[in-house]
XYZ file of C-alpha atoms in Angstrom:
97
model
C -36.626 122.854 -80.100
C -39.676 121.581 -81.906
C -40.771 118.138 -83.327
C -43.743 117.576 -85.444
C -45.331 114.287 -86.494
C -44.858 112.466 -89.775
C -41.087 112.580 -89.702
C -40.546 116.283 -89.891
C -37.201 117.423 -88.758
C -36.303 118.604 -85.202
C -35.104 122.207 -85.434
C -33.243 124.462 -83.187
C -31.114 127.510 -83.546
C -28.703 128.025 -80.706
C -26.014 130.465 -81.459
C -27.083 131.083 -85.004
C -26.999 127.488 -86.134
C -29.656 125.365 -87.701
C -29.814 121.857 -86.266
C -31.740 119.301 -88.324
C -32.607 115.784 -87.308
C -34.818 113.065 -88.842
C -35.618 109.454 -88.089
C -33.899 106.798 -90.344
C -36.269 104.205 -91.764
C -35.758 100.467 -91.854
C -35.256 98.980 -95.264
C -35.641 95.432 -93.899
C -39.418 95.565 -93.679
C -39.245 96.003 -89.954
C -42.030 97.831 -88.128
C -41.511 100.217 -85.300
C -43.603 98.945 -82.517
C -41.608 100.126 -79.522
C -40.228 103.299 -80.941
C -36.616 102.176 -80.522
C -33.803 101.706 -83.096
C -34.585 99.252 -85.922
C -32.216 97.441 -88.306
C -31.608 99.660 -91.367
C -31.396 96.769 -93.723
C -28.340 98.194 -95.532
C -24.505 97.811 -95.247
C -24.120 101.396 -94.026
C -26.253 104.315 -92.860
C -26.033 107.182 -95.339
C -28.222 110.181 -96.438
C -28.255 112.715 -99.167
C -29.640 115.918 -97.842
C -30.552 119.156 -99.757
C -31.681 122.367 -98.119
C -33.896 124.551 -100.283
C -35.615 127.895 -100.122
C -38.024 129.454 -102.635
C -35.194 130.323 -104.989
C -33.682 126.844 -105.016
C -30.869 124.826 -103.384
C -28.946 126.661 -100.600
C -26.875 123.759 -99.175
C -26.347 120.037 -99.864
C -24.433 117.233 -98.164
C -23.807 113.530 -97.952
C -24.240 112.472 -94.347
C -23.636 109.234 -92.342
C -25.939 110.235 -89.504
C -29.559 111.345 -89.482
C -28.726 114.915 -88.588
C -27.080 118.108 -90.077
C -25.899 121.292 -88.502
C -25.384 124.471 -90.607
C -25.613 128.203 -90.370
C -29.091 129.492 -89.596
C -30.886 131.321 -92.475
C -34.132 132.907 -93.081
C -37.014 130.808 -94.223
C -39.261 129.395 -95.371
C -36.914 126.359 -95.883
C -37.467 122.764 -97.022
C -35.205 119.803 -96.361
C -35.118 116.932 -98.980
C -33.642 113.745 -97.484
C -32.960 110.420 -99.148
C -31.517 107.378 -97.370
C -28.773 106.063 -99.586
C -27.944 102.407 -99.883
C -28.140 99.586 -102.354
C -31.006 101.517 -103.927
C -31.583 105.207 -103.393
C -34.869 105.666 -101.434
C -37.539 108.165 -102.313
C -36.783 111.667 -101.208
C -38.892 112.956 -98.322
C -39.410 116.747 -98.399
C -39.738 118.122 -94.880
C -40.901 121.620 -94.195
C -38.784 123.473 -91.664
C -40.447 125.669 -89.060
C-alpha cells in the first residue's frame, strides 16, 4: 500500500482489486492543524469519481465515502474526484501508481 503527498490516492491490489482512498476536504473554511477529521460543511458527504486510462473513462461512480474498490487493471490510470454538495467542487485528478 502506498500513499503520496498532495492528496494522491492510497492504492493496494490484494486479490486482484484496486483500492482507492482520498481525503475529503472541508468546505467550511476549516484548516487541518491536527490532521484529524474536519467538518465537511455540507449536508452530506458525497463524491463523483471517474477512473480513466489513456483511452478515456473506464469506470465511474457516485460514492458516499472517500474510497472506491474495483477490479484491478493495467495502467497508467488517473482518478478524477469531485466532492459533491450544494456546489460541485473542482475535480482533483490524481495519478495512480
